[in-house]
Coordinates of C-alpha atoms and ligand atoms in Angstrom, one line a residue:
M1 CA -22.6 -63.0 -6.4
T2 CA -22.2 -62.5 -10.1
E3 CA -23.2 -59.1 -11.4
P4 CA -25.4 -58.6 -14.5
L5 CA -23.3 -57.9 -17.5
P6 CA -23.7 -54.7 -19.5
E7 CA -26.2 -54.9 -22.3
R8 CA -24.1 -53.4 -25.1
P9 CA -22.4 -55.7 -27.5
G10 CA -18.7 -56.3 -27.3
D11 CA -16.1 -57.3 -24.7
F12 CA -16.6 -55.1 -21.7
D13 CA -13.8 -56.7 -19.6
A14 CA -11.4 -56.4 -22.6
L15 CA -12.1 -52.7 -22.7
L16 CA -11.3 -52.4 -19.0
T17 CA -8.1 -54.3 -19.4
Y18 CA -7.1 -52.1 -22.3
V19 CA -7.8 -48.9 -20.2
R20 CA -5.7 -50.4 -17.4
D21 CA -2.8 -51.3 -19.6
A22 CA -2.8 -48.2 -21.7
R23 CA -3.4 -45.7 -18.9
G24 CA -2.9 -47.5 -15.6
F25 CA -6.5 -46.9 -14.5
D26 CA -7.8 -50.1 -13.1
F27 CA -11.6 -50.1 -13.2
T28 CA -11.8 -53.9 -13.1
G29 CA -12.5 -53.6 -9.4
Y30 CA -15.4 -51.2 -9.8
K31 CA -19.0 -52.3 -9.6
K32 CA -20.0 -53.2 -13.1
P33 CA -23.6 -51.9 -13.4
S34 CA -22.8 -48.4 -12.4
L35 CA -19.4 -48.5 -14.3
A36 CA -21.1 -49.7 -17.4
R37 CA -23.8 -47.0 -17.1
R38 CA -21.2 -44.4 -17.1
I39 CA -19.1 -45.9 -19.9
D40 CA -22.3 -46.3 -22.0
K41 CA -22.7 -42.5 -21.8
R42 CA -19.4 -42.1 -23.7
L43 CA -20.4 -44.8 -26.2
Q44 CA -23.5 -42.8 -26.8
A45 CA -21.7 -39.5 -27.1
R46 CA -19.2 -41.0 -29.6
R47 CA -21.8 -43.0 -31.4
A48 CA -19.9 -46.2 -30.8
P49 CA -22.3 -49.2 -31.2
G50 CA -20.3 -51.5 -28.8
Y51 CA -17.4 -51.8 -26.4
D52 CA -15.0 -53.1 -29.1
E53 CA -15.6 -50.1 -31.3
Y54 CA -15.2 -47.8 -28.4
R55 CA -11.9 -49.5 -27.6
A56 CA -10.8 -48.9 -31.2
L57 CA -11.8 -45.3 -30.8
L58 CA -9.7 -44.9 -27.7
E59 CA -6.7 -46.3 -29.6
Q60 CA -7.2 -43.8 -32.3
D61 CA -8.1 -40.8 -30.2
P62 CA -6.2 -40.8 -26.9
D63 CA -8.0 -37.5 -25.8
E64 CA -11.1 -39.6 -25.3
F65 CA -9.5 -41.1 -22.2
V66 CA -9.8 -37.8 -20.5
E67 CA -13.5 -37.7 -21.3
L68 CA -13.9 -41.3 -20.2
F69 CA -12.2 -40.7 -16.8
N70 CA -14.2 -37.5 -16.2
T71 CA -17.4 -39.5 -16.8
I72 CA -16.4 -42.5 -14.6
L73 CA -14.9 -40.6 -11.8
I74 CA -17.7 -38.8 -10.2
N75 CA -16.3 -35.8 -8.2
V76 CA -19.5 -34.9 -6.4
T77 CA -18.6 -33.5 -3.0
S78 CA -19.3 -30.6 -0.7
F79 CA -18.1 -29.0 2.5
F80 CA -19.3 -30.8 5.6
R81 CA -21.2 -33.3 3.5
D82 CA -23.8 -35.1 5.7
E83 CA -23.7 -32.5 8.4
F84 CA -24.9 -34.7 11.2
A85 CA -22.0 -37.0 10.8
W86 CA -19.6 -34.1 10.9
D87 CA -21.2 -32.9 14.1
Y88 CA -20.4 -36.2 15.6
L89 CA -16.8 -36.0 14.4
R90 CA -16.4 -32.6 15.8
E91 CA -18.1 -33.3 19.1
V92 CA -16.9 -36.8 19.9
V93 CA -14.2 -38.2 17.6
V94 CA -11.8 -35.3 17.5
P95 CA -11.9 -34.5 21.2
R96 CA -11.2 -38.1 21.9
L97 CA -8.3 -38.1 19.5
L98 CA -6.8 -34.9 21.0
V99 CA -6.9 -36.4 24.5
A100 CA -5.2 -39.5 23.3
R101 CA -2.5 -37.7 21.3
D102 CA -1.6 -35.0 23.9
D103 CA 0.9 -32.8 22.0
E104 CA 1.8 -35.2 19.3
Q105 CA 1.5 -34.8 15.5
L106 CA -1.9 -35.6 14.0
R107 CA -2.0 -37.3 10.6
L108 CA -5.3 -37.4 8.7
W109 CA -6.1 -38.9 5.4
S110 CA -8.9 -37.9 3.1
T111 CA -9.1 -40.6 0.3
G112 CA -11.1 -40.0 -2.8
C113 CA -11.0 -36.3 -1.8
A114 CA -12.2 -35.1 -5.2
T115 CA -11.9 -31.3 -5.3
G116 CA -10.7 -31.0 -1.7
E117 CA -13.8 -29.8 0.2
E118 CA -13.6 -32.8 2.5
A119 CA -9.9 -32.1 3.4
F120 CA -10.6 -28.4 4.1
S121 CA -13.7 -29.4 6.2
L122 CA -11.3 -31.5 8.3
S123 CA -8.9 -28.6 8.5
I124 CA -11.6 -26.3 9.9
V125 CA -12.8 -28.9 12.5
L126 CA -9.2 -29.5 13.6
A127 CA -8.3 -25.8 13.6
E128 CA -11.4 -25.0 15.7
A129 CA -10.5 -27.7 18.2
L130 CA -6.8 -26.9 18.4
G131 CA -6.5 -23.2 17.7
V132 CA -4.8 -22.0 14.5
D133 CA -1.2 -22.0 15.9
D134 CA -1.4 -25.6 17.2
F135 CA -3.1 -26.7 14.0
K136 CA -0.3 -25.3 11.9
R137 CA 2.3 -26.9 14.2
R138 CA 0.7 -30.4 14.6
V139 CA -1.6 -31.3 11.8
K140 CA -1.0 -32.9 8.4
I141 CA -3.8 -33.8 6.2
Y142 CA -3.2 -36.0 3.1
A143 CA -5.8 -35.4 0.4
T144 CA -5.6 -38.0 -2.3
D145 CA -7.5 -39.1 -5.4
V146 CA -6.9 -40.7 -8.7
D147 CA -8.3 -37.8 -10.6
D148 CA -5.6 -35.3 -11.5
D149 CA -8.0 -32.6 -12.6
A150 CA -9.8 -32.8 -9.3
L151 CA -6.5 -32.6 -7.4
R152 CA -5.5 -29.6 -9.3
F153 CA -8.7 -27.8 -8.3
G154 CA -8.2 -28.8 -4.7
R155 CA -4.6 -27.5 -4.6
H156 CA -6.0 -24.2 -5.8
A157 CA -8.3 -24.1 -2.8
T158 CA -10.6 -21.6 -4.3
Y159 CA -14.4 -22.1 -4.3
S160 CA -17.5 -20.5 -5.8
P161 CA -20.2 -18.9 -3.6
K162 CA -22.4 -22.0 -4.3
Q163 CA -19.7 -24.4 -3.2
I164 CA -19.0 -22.5 -0.1
K165 CA -22.6 -22.3 1.0
P166 CA -22.5 -25.2 3.4
V167 CA -19.8 -23.5 5.5
P168 CA -21.4 -21.5 8.3
E169 CA -21.0 -17.8 8.0
E170 CA -18.6 -17.3 11.0
L171 CA -16.3 -20.1 9.7
R172 CA -16.3 -18.7 6.3
E173 CA -15.2 -15.3 7.6
K174 CA -12.5 -17.0 9.7
Y175 CA -11.1 -19.5 7.2
F176 CA -11.6 -18.0 3.7
A177 CA -10.5 -14.9 2.0
R178 CA -12.9 -13.3 -0.6
E179 CA -11.3 -13.0 -4.0
D180 CA -13.7 -11.3 -6.5
H181 CA -16.5 -13.8 -6.8
S182 CA -14.8 -16.7 -5.0
F183 CA -13.5 -17.8 -1.7
A184 CA -9.9 -18.9 -1.1
F185 CA -9.0 -21.1 1.8
R186 CA -6.5 -19.3 4.2
G187 CA -3.0 -19.7 2.7
D188 CA -1.3 -20.3 6.1
L189 CA -3.6 -23.2 6.9
R190 CA -3.6 -24.5 3.4
R191 CA 0.0 -25.7 3.8
A192 CA -1.2 -28.4 6.2
V193 CA -3.1 -30.1 3.4
I194 CA -1.0 -32.1 1.0
F195 CA -2.7 -33.1 -2.2
G196 CA -1.4 -36.2 -4.0
R197 CA -2.4 -38.8 -6.5
H198 CA -3.2 -42.1 -4.9
D199 CA -5.1 -45.0 -6.3
L200 CA -6.9 -46.9 -3.5
I201 CA -6.8 -50.1 -5.5
Q202 CA -3.2 -50.1 -6.6
D203 CA -1.1 -47.9 -4.3
P204 CA 0.1 -48.9 -0.9
P205 CA -1.6 -47.0 2.0
I206 CA -0.2 -44.0 3.8
S207 CA 0.8 -45.1 7.3
R208 CA 0.4 -44.0 11.0
I209 CA -2.9 -42.3 10.3
D210 CA -5.0 -41.0 13.2
L211 CA -8.2 -40.3 11.3
L212 CA -8.9 -41.9 7.9
V213 CA -11.8 -40.3 6.0
S214 CA -13.0 -42.4 3.0
R215 CA -16.4 -41.3 2.0
N216 CA -18.5 -42.1 -1.0
T217 CA -15.6 -43.8 -2.9
L218 CA -15.5 -47.4 -1.6
M219 CA -19.1 -47.8 -2.8
Y220 CA -17.9 -47.7 -6.4
F221 CA -15.7 -50.8 -5.9
T222 CA -16.7 -54.5 -5.9
P223 CA -16.9 -56.1 -2.4
E224 CA -13.6 -58.0 -3.0
V225 CA -11.8 -54.8 -3.8
Q226 CA -13.5 -53.1 -0.9
S227 CA -12.2 -55.8 1.5
R228 CA -8.7 -55.3 0.1
V229 CA -8.9 -51.5 0.5
L230 CA -10.2 -51.9 4.0
A231 CA -7.3 -54.1 4.9
N232 CA -5.0 -51.4 3.6
F233 CA -7.0 -48.8 5.7
H234 CA -6.5 -51.1 8.8
F235 CA -2.8 -51.1 8.1
A236 CA -2.8 -47.3 7.6
L237 CA -4.4 -46.5 10.9
R238 CA -2.6 -46.2 14.2
E239 CA -3.8 -48.6 16.9
D240 CA -6.4 -46.2 18.2
G241 CA -7.2 -44.5 15.0
Y242 CA -10.6 -43.9 13.5
L243 CA -12.2 -44.6 10.1
F244 CA -14.9 -42.3 8.8
L245 CA -17.0 -43.7 5.9
G246 CA -19.8 -42.3 3.7
K247 CA -23.5 -42.4 4.5
S248 CA -24.2 -45.4 2.2
E249 CA -21.1 -47.3 2.9
A250 CA -21.1 -50.2 5.4
L251 CA -18.3 -52.5 6.4
T252 CA -18.6 -56.0 5.2
A253 CA -19.2 -58.2 8.2
K254 CA -16.3 -60.5 7.3
T255 CA -13.5 -58.0 7.8
N256 CA -13.6 -57.8 11.6
L257 CA -10.8 -55.2 11.3
F258 CA -13.0 -52.4 12.6
K259 CA -15.6 -52.0 15.2
P260 CA -18.3 -49.4 15.0
V261 CA -18.1 -46.3 17.2
D262 CA -21.3 -44.9 15.8
L263 CA -22.8 -47.0 13.1
K264 CA -25.3 -44.4 12.0
R265 CA -22.6 -41.8 11.5
R266 CA -20.3 -44.4 9.9
V267 CA -17.5 -43.9 12.4
F268 CA -15.4 -47.0 13.2
A269 CA -12.4 -47.7 15.4
K270 CA -9.5 -49.9 14.4
V271 CA -9.5 -53.3 16.1
P272 CA -6.1 -53.4 17.9
Q273 CA -3.2 -55.4 16.6
R274 CA -3.6 -58.6 18.5
A275 CA -7.1 -58.9 17.2
E276 CA -5.9 -57.7 13.9
R277 CA -3.6 -60.8 13.6
K278 CA -6.5 -63.1 14.4
A279 CA -8.7 -61.3 12.0
F280 CA -6.1 -61.6 9.3
A281 CA -5.7 -65.3 10.1
R282 CA -9.5 -65.8 9.8
D283 CA -9.8 -63.7 6.7
E284 CA -7.9 -65.5 4.0
R285 CA -8.4 -62.9 1.4
A286 CA -6.9 -60.2 3.5
T287 CA -4.0 -62.5 4.3
L288 CA -3.4 -63.2 0.7
L289 CA -3.6 -59.6 -0.3
T290 CA -1.2 -58.4 2.4
P291 CA 2.5 -58.3 1.3
P292 CA 5.2 -60.0 3.4
V293 CA 5.8 -58.3 6.8
E294 CA 9.4 -57.2 6.0
A295 CA 8.3 -55.6 2.8
V296 CA 5.4 -53.9 4.6
V297 CA 7.7 -52.7 7.4
R298 CA 10.3 -51.5 4.8
D299 CA 7.7 -49.7 2.8
A300 CA 6.1 -48.2 5.9
G301 CA 9.5 -47.1 7.1
L302 CA 10.4 -45.4 3.9
D303 CA 7.0 -43.8 3.8
V304 CA 7.5 -42.0 7.1
V305 CA 10.7 -40.4 5.9
S306 CA 9.9 -36.8 5.1
V307 CA 12.4 -36.7 2.1
A308 CA 11.1 -38.0 -1.3
F309 CA 13.0 -41.1 -2.3
I310 CA 12.9 -43.2 -5.5
A311 CA 15.1 -46.1 -6.6
I312 CA 15.9 -47.2 -10.1
D313 CA 17.1 -50.7 -10.9
R314 CA 20.1 -51.4 -13.2
E315 CA 17.7 -51.7 -16.2
G316 CA 16.5 -48.2 -15.6
N317 CA 13.0 -49.1 -14.3
L318 CA 11.4 -47.4 -11.3
A319 CA 11.9 -49.9 -8.4
L320 CA 10.6 -47.9 -5.5
A321 CA 9.0 -44.6 -4.6
N322 CA 8.2 -43.7 -1.0
L323 CA 5.1 -41.9 0.1
Q324 CA 6.7 -38.5 -0.1
A325 CA 7.9 -39.2 -3.7
R326 CA 4.5 -40.5 -4.7
M327 CA 2.7 -37.5 -3.2
Q328 CA 5.1 -35.0 -4.5
F329 CA 5.6 -36.3 -8.1
G330 CA 2.3 -37.9 -8.7
L331 CA 3.7 -41.4 -8.9
S332 CA 1.6 -44.5 -8.1
Q333 CA 2.1 -48.1 -7.6
R334 CA 1.4 -48.8 -11.2
D335 CA 4.5 -46.8 -12.2
L336 CA 6.7 -49.3 -10.4
G337 CA 8.6 -51.4 -13.0
R338 CA 8.1 -48.8 -15.7
P339 CA 11.2 -47.4 -17.5
I340 CA 12.2 -44.1 -15.9
Q341 CA 12.2 -42.3 -19.2
D342 CA 8.5 -43.0 -19.6
L343 CA 7.8 -41.1 -16.4
E344 CA 7.7 -37.3 -16.0
I345 CA 10.1 -37.5 -13.0
S346 CA 12.9 -38.4 -15.5
F347 CA 13.0 -34.8 -16.7
R348 CA 11.0 -32.8 -14.1
P349 CA 12.1 -31.3 -11.7
V350 CA 15.5 -32.1 -13.2
E351 CA 16.9 -34.3 -16.0
L352 CA 17.8 -37.5 -14.2
R353 CA 19.1 -40.0 -16.7
S354 CA 22.5 -38.3 -17.5
R355 CA 23.0 -37.9 -13.7
I356 CA 22.2 -41.6 -13.1
E357 CA 24.8 -42.5 -15.7
Q358 CA 27.3 -40.1 -14.2
A359 CA 26.7 -41.6 -10.7
Y360 CA 27.3 -45.1 -12.2
M361 CA 30.5 -44.1 -13.9
E362 CA 32.0 -42.2 -11.0
R363 CA 30.7 -44.6 -8.5
H364 CA 30.0 -41.6 -6.4
P365 CA 26.8 -39.6 -5.6
V366 CA 26.0 -36.7 -7.9
S367 CA 24.5 -33.7 -6.0
L368 CA 22.4 -30.9 -7.4
R369 CA 21.5 -27.9 -5.2
D370 CA 18.5 -25.6 -5.3
V371 CA 16.7 -27.2 -8.2
A372 CA 13.6 -25.0 -8.9
W373 CA 10.4 -27.0 -9.2
R374 CA 7.1 -25.4 -10.1
A375 CA 4.6 -27.3 -7.9
A376 CA 0.9 -26.4 -7.9
E377 CA 0.8 -22.6 -7.4
E378 CA 4.3 -22.0 -6.0
T379 CA 8.0 -22.7 -6.9
R380 CA 9.8 -25.0 -4.5
Y381 CA 13.5 -25.7 -4.3
L382 CA 15.0 -29.2 -4.0
D383 CA 18.4 -30.6 -3.3
V384 CA 18.6 -33.7 -5.5
Q385 CA 21.2 -36.4 -4.8
V386 CA 21.6 -39.4 -7.2
S387 CA 23.6 -42.2 -5.5
P388 CA 24.7 -45.5 -7.0
L389 CA 23.3 -48.4 -5.0
N390 CA 25.5 -51.4 -4.4
S391 CA 24.5 -54.9 -3.2
G392 CA 26.2 -56.5 -0.2
T393 CA 28.8 -57.9 -2.6
G394 CA 29.6 -54.5 -4.0
E395 CA 27.8 -55.1 -7.3
L396 CA 26.1 -52.0 -8.8
V397 CA 22.3 -52.7 -8.5
G398 CA 20.8 -49.4 -9.4
A399 CA 20.5 -45.8 -8.2
G400 CA 18.8 -44.1 -5.3
I401 CA 17.5 -40.6 -5.7
T402 CA 16.6 -38.3 -2.9
F403 CA 14.7 -35.0 -3.3
T404 CA 15.1 -32.8 -0.2
D405 CA 12.8 -29.9 0.0
V406 CA 15.0 -26.9 0.9
T407 CA 12.5 -24.2 0.1
R408 CA 12.4 -23.1 3.7
Y409 CA 16.2 -22.7 3.9
R410 CA 16.3 -21.0 0.5
R411 CA 13.6 -18.6 1.6
L412 CA 15.6 -17.9 4.8
Q413 CA 18.8 -17.6 2.7
I414 CA 17.0 -15.1 0.4
A415 CA 15.6 -13.2 3.4
L416 CA 19.1 -13.2 4.9
Q417 CA 20.7 -12.0 1.6
E418 CA 18.0 -9.3 1.4
A419 CA 18.6 -8.3 5.0
R420 CA 22.3 -8.2 4.3
R421 CA 21.8 -6.2 1.1
D422 CA 19.5 -3.8 3.0
A423 CA 22.1 -3.5 5.7
E424 CA 24.8 -2.8 3.1
T425 CA 22.5 -0.2 1.3
A426 CA 21.8 1.3 4.7
G427 CA 25.6 1.4 5.4
E428 CA 26.3 3.0 2.0
E429 CA 23.5 5.5 2.5
L430 CA 24.9 6.2 6.0
Q431 CA 28.4 6.6 4.5
A432 CA 27.1 8.9 1.8
T433 CA 25.2 10.9 4.4
V434 CA 28.3 11.2 6.5
E435 CA 30.3 12.3 3.5
E436 CA 27.6 14.8 2.6
L437 CA 27.6 16.0 6.2
E438 CA 31.3 16.4 6.0
T439 CA 31.1 18.4 2.8
T440 CA 28.3 20.5 4.2
N441 CA 30.4 21.0 7.3
E442 CA 33.3 22.1 5.2
E443 CA 31.1 24.4 3.2
L444 CA 29.6 25.8 6.4
Q445 CA 33.1 26.3 7.8
A446 CA 34.1 28.1 4.6
T447 CA 30.9 30.2 4.7
N448 CA 31.6 30.9 8.3
E449 CA 35.1 32.1 7.5
E450 CA 33.7 34.2 4.7
L451 CA 31.2 35.6 7.1
E452 CA 33.9 36.3 9.6
T453 CA 35.9 38.1 6.9
T454 CA 32.8 40.0 5.8
N455 CA 32.1 40.8 9.4
E456 CA 35.7 42.1 9.9
E457 CA 35.3 44.1 6.7
L458 CA 32.0 45.5 7.9
Q459 CA 33.6 46.2 11.2
A460 CA 36.4 48.1 9.4
T461 CA 33.9 49.9 7.2
N462 CA 31.9 50.7 10.3
E463 CA 34.9 52.1 12.0
E464 CA 35.8 54.1 8.9
L465 CA 32.2 55.4 8.9
E466 CA 32.5 56.3 12.5
T467 CA 35.7 58.2 11.8
M468 CA 34.2 59.9 8.9
N469 CA 31.2 60.8 11.0
E470 CA 33.4 62.3 13.6
E471 CA 35.4 64.1 10.9
L472 CA 32.1 65.4 9.5
E473 CA 31.0 66.4 12.9
S474 CA 34.2 68.4 13.5
T475 CA 33.9 69.9 9.9
N476 CA 30.4 70.8 10.8
E477 CA 31.5 72.4 14.0
E478 CA 34.2 74.3 12.0
L479 CA 31.6 75.3 9.5
E480 CA 29.3 76.4 12.2
T481 CA 32.1 78.5 13.7
M482 CA 32.9 79.9 10.2
N483 CA 29.2 80.5 9.7
D484 CA 29.0 82.4 12.9
E485 CA 32.1 84.4 11.9
L486 CA 30.6 85.0 8.5
H487 CA 27.4 86.0 10.1
Q488 CA 29.3 88.4 12.3
R489 CA 31.2 89.7 9.3
S490 CA 28.1 90.0 7.3
M491 CA 26.5 92.0 10.1
E492 CA 29.6 94.1 10.2
L493 CA 29.5 94.5 6.5
N494 CA 25.9 95.4 6.6
N495 CA 26.7 98.0 9.2
T496 CA 29.5 99.3 7.1
N497 CA 27.3 99.3 4.1
D498 CA 24.6 101.1 6.0
F499 CA 27.2 103.5 7.2
L500 CA 28.5 104.0 3.7
E501 CA 25.0 104.3 2.3
A502 CA 24.3 106.9 5.0
I503 CA 27.4 108.8 4.0
L504 CA 26.5 108.5 0.4
A505 CA 22.9 109.6 1.1
S506 CA 24.1 112.6 3.1
L507 CA 26.3 113.7 0.2
P508 CA 24.9 115.8 -2.7
A509 CA 24.7 113.8 -6.0
A510 CA 27.5 111.4 -5.8
I511 CA 28.6 108.7 -8.3
V512 CA 31.4 106.2 -7.9
V513 CA 33.1 104.4 -10.9
D514 CA 35.8 101.8 -11.0
R515 CA 38.9 101.9 -13.0
A516 CA 37.0 100.7 -16.0
L517 CA 34.6 103.5 -15.5
R518 CA 31.7 101.2 -14.6
V519 CA 29.2 102.7 -12.2
Q520 CA 29.7 101.3 -8.7
A521 CA 27.5 103.5 -6.7
W522 CA 24.7 106.0 -7.5
N523 CA 23.2 107.8 -4.5
A524 CA 19.9 109.4 -4.0
G525 CA 21.2 112.9 -4.9
A526 CA 22.3 111.6 -8.3
R527 CA 18.9 110.1 -8.8
E528 CA 17.3 113.3 -7.8
L529 CA 19.6 115.2 -10.2
W530 CA 19.6 113.0 -13.2
G531 CA 16.3 111.0 -12.9
L532 CA 17.9 107.5 -13.0
T533 CA 17.8 105.0 -10.2
A534 CA 20.8 103.1 -8.8
E535 CA 19.2 99.9 -10.2
E536 CA 19.3 101.4 -13.7
T537 CA 22.9 102.6 -13.5
V538 CA 25.1 100.5 -11.3
G539 CA 27.2 98.1 -13.5
Q540 CA 26.7 100.4 -16.6
H541 CA 29.6 102.1 -18.3
F542 CA 29.6 105.7 -17.2
M543 CA 30.4 106.9 -20.7
N544 CA 27.3 105.2 -22.0
L545 CA 24.9 106.8 -19.6
D546 CA 22.2 109.0 -21.3
I547 CA 21.7 111.7 -18.7
G548 CA 21.5 115.4 -19.1
L549 CA 25.3 115.7 -18.4
P550 CA 27.7 115.5 -21.3
V551 CA 29.6 112.6 -19.8
D552 CA 32.2 112.4 -22.7
K553 CA 33.6 115.7 -21.4
L554 CA 34.4 113.9 -18.2
H555 CA 36.5 111.1 -19.9
A556 CA 39.8 113.0 -19.8
P557 CA 39.4 114.3 -16.2
L558 CA 38.5 110.7 -15.1
R559 CA 41.5 109.2 -16.8
G560 CA 43.6 112.1 -15.3
V561 CA 42.5 111.2 -11.7
L562 CA 43.0 107.6 -12.3
G563 CA 46.3 108.0 -13.9
D564 CA 47.7 110.7 -11.8
H565 CA 48.2 109.1 -8.4
G566 CA 46.1 110.9 -5.8
S567 CA 45.3 114.1 -7.8
R568 CA 41.8 115.7 -7.7
D569 CA 40.0 117.6 -10.3
I570 CA 37.0 120.0 -10.6
V571 CA 35.1 120.4 -13.9
R572 CA 32.1 122.6 -14.7
L573 CA 29.8 121.5 -17.3
D574 CA 26.5 122.7 -18.8
A575 CA 23.8 120.1 -18.4
T576 CA 20.1 119.6 -18.3
N577 CA 18.7 118.2 -15.1
R578 CA 15.9 115.7 -14.9
R579 CA 13.3 118.4 -15.1
G580 CA 14.7 119.7 -18.3
R581 CA 16.2 122.8 -16.8
A582 CA 19.6 123.9 -18.0
V583 CA 22.0 123.9 -15.1
T584 CA 25.7 124.3 -14.6
T585 CA 27.0 121.4 -12.8
R586 CA 30.1 121.5 -10.7
V587 CA 31.8 118.0 -10.8
E588 CA 34.5 117.3 -8.3
L589 CA 36.5 114.2 -9.1
A590 CA 38.3 112.6 -6.2
P591 CA 40.3 109.4 -6.4
L592 CA 38.9 106.3 -4.5
Q593 CA 41.9 105.1 -2.7
A594 CA 42.5 101.8 -0.9
D595 CA 45.8 100.5 0.4
G596 CA 47.7 103.3 -1.5
S597 CA 46.2 102.6 -5.0
T598 CA 43.5 104.2 -6.9
D599 CA 40.6 101.8 -7.5
G600 CA 38.2 104.2 -9.0
V601 CA 36.9 107.8 -9.0
I602 CA 34.2 109.5 -6.8
L603 CA 32.3 112.1 -8.7
M604 CA 30.4 114.6 -6.6
M605 CA 28.1 116.9 -8.4
E606 CA 26.4 120.2 -7.5
T607 CA 24.3 122.4 -9.6
E608 CA 25.0 126.0 -9.9
D609 CA 22.3 128.0 -11.5
A610 CA 23.0 128.6 -15.1
Q611 CA 24.1 132.2 -16.0
Ligands
SAM1 C1 -18.1 -39.0 -5.1 S1 -16.4 -38.6 -4.9 C2 -16.3 -38.5 -3.2 C3 -15.7 -37.2 -2.6 C4 -15.6 -37.0 -1.1 N1 -14.9 -38.0 -0.5 C5 -17.0 -36.9 -0.6 O1 -17.5 -37.9 0.0 O2 -17.6 -35.8 -0.7 C6 -15.5 -40.0 -5.3 C7 -14.1 -39.7 -5.6 O3 -13.4 -41.0 -5.6 C8 -12.4 -40.9 -6.5 N2 -11.9 -42.2 -6.9 C9 -12.5 -43.1 -7.7 N3 -11.7 -44.2 -7.8 C10 -10.7 -44.0 -7.0 C11 -9.5 -44.8 -6.7 N4 -9.3 -46.0 -7.3 N5 -8.7 -44.3 -5.8 C12 -8.8 -43.1 -5.3 N6 -9.9 -42.3 -5.6 C13 -10.8 -42.8 -6.4 C14 -13.0 -40.1 -7.7 O4 -12.1 -39.5 -8.5 C15 -13.8 -39.1 -6.9 O5 -13.2 -37.9 -6.8

């Protein structure tokens, strides 16, 4: 059936060819009416009157390609799109698959995955059926599209509340983490989903797939291209694998490669190999489009290798890239045959051309270890080996390059180094603590010794104090004895004094002076006679006393008694007594003798009535 041509003037097919050759996007296999509608939008936006002008515009302004692809590639999608079909997948298809696979690996492929909702819906269904641990261990989901922007979004795995809405609440809780105003798919499960650029029209299929989900993408292609892609899908699936198409996509009757499991839900099963051969034989187009068996086997074999591998021919063109390399570095079938220097892989993750030259010159592999490669959100580490490739005759035919992902080992290595460093730090800290303890111990020992010395000194001081105390006690006792004695003496003295006083009192007026003529005693008779008390006279010089007696006249007799050892004297003097009466006073001077010497003079006075 010929499709109606677009209405705009100009060569539409020439425009598509130009886009294919310039950018590798082959839209020639897309249904023309809808494709033209979308391209026309761009013509309108850029005010291009026809396809030729628009083509010229693309040549001048390469940024327009981005706008064009964004307009053609419709990324409309959602989680669990067409819910009833997903229910069937969950309730019938997946349980059947799990029974058939026992404990084997499960490989799923979401083609035309757009921004990844379909791939993560598959993750959730599988994780619910298997449990999270088994899911992580057994499941791999390839999520592919031609649209790099959409893939970038998918790798980020973060969705707005509006996008997440179709996910039931309990699954949202379980499989997404809230980040501000968005929801991020669980990081540990995200790793099972591998995003990669894959063009359904140009690139060879991924092989050994258990469940292939291609929804709402085939419908953009012409029936011829659809048959070709379906043939690839048939090849991609394992014998008992399933194909899950979109609501408005039906298989063309001619293929016979699939049989419906549930036509309404668009679930199909692969027709097994024997039938496949027959179908291929009947379907000429499919046969024509299928590459030779050896090449298919070789490509399929290379594709299951988990290490990324590319081969460069002697002219420096990309000759081969296995699935892992295509997925990892965004290569596609259309890159085959292109000079390596035109491809990003020639300088990222590592500069390859000089290494290829080196491998050629040395005829020996060149190895690079731990090459850091920033992929999507994380940095991965690759061991890269560039090996010269020789033909059977030993002729150099090109170079083979392997990229082995060693991120896991490197992480382990870093963890090991950190653990070692921690252990070393802990050891050093322990050593420091032991040294500190030793120092502290030594200090304690020194302090202890000091304390012991101090203790000994205290002990000695204590003993000294004890001794002194005892000495004081004995002195005290002595003093007490002396005190007692003194008391005794004092009492005796008092008695003697009393006795002397009594003697003195019983005498008439008596006065005692010392050798310096100072009054030592003054008895009551003297007070009666002269009117002065003992308090007023004792200690005074006798010659200075103002009494009724002319004391100066006694000076010589006093000196005489004092000087003349043991002599006595009697003097009579006229005097006036205390009453003012003139009296004759008889004064007898006797020496005061002690131990044979004269210490003073005793003056005894009696009045005789004046004549
Ligand atoms: C409408 S979306 C479908 C998304 C998802 N499968 C779904 O059903 O919700 C179609 C997707 O197919 C992609 N696509 C278009 N041509 C393609 C091609 N040749 N190879 C791979 N993907 C293609 C587009 O980029 C777009 O993301």
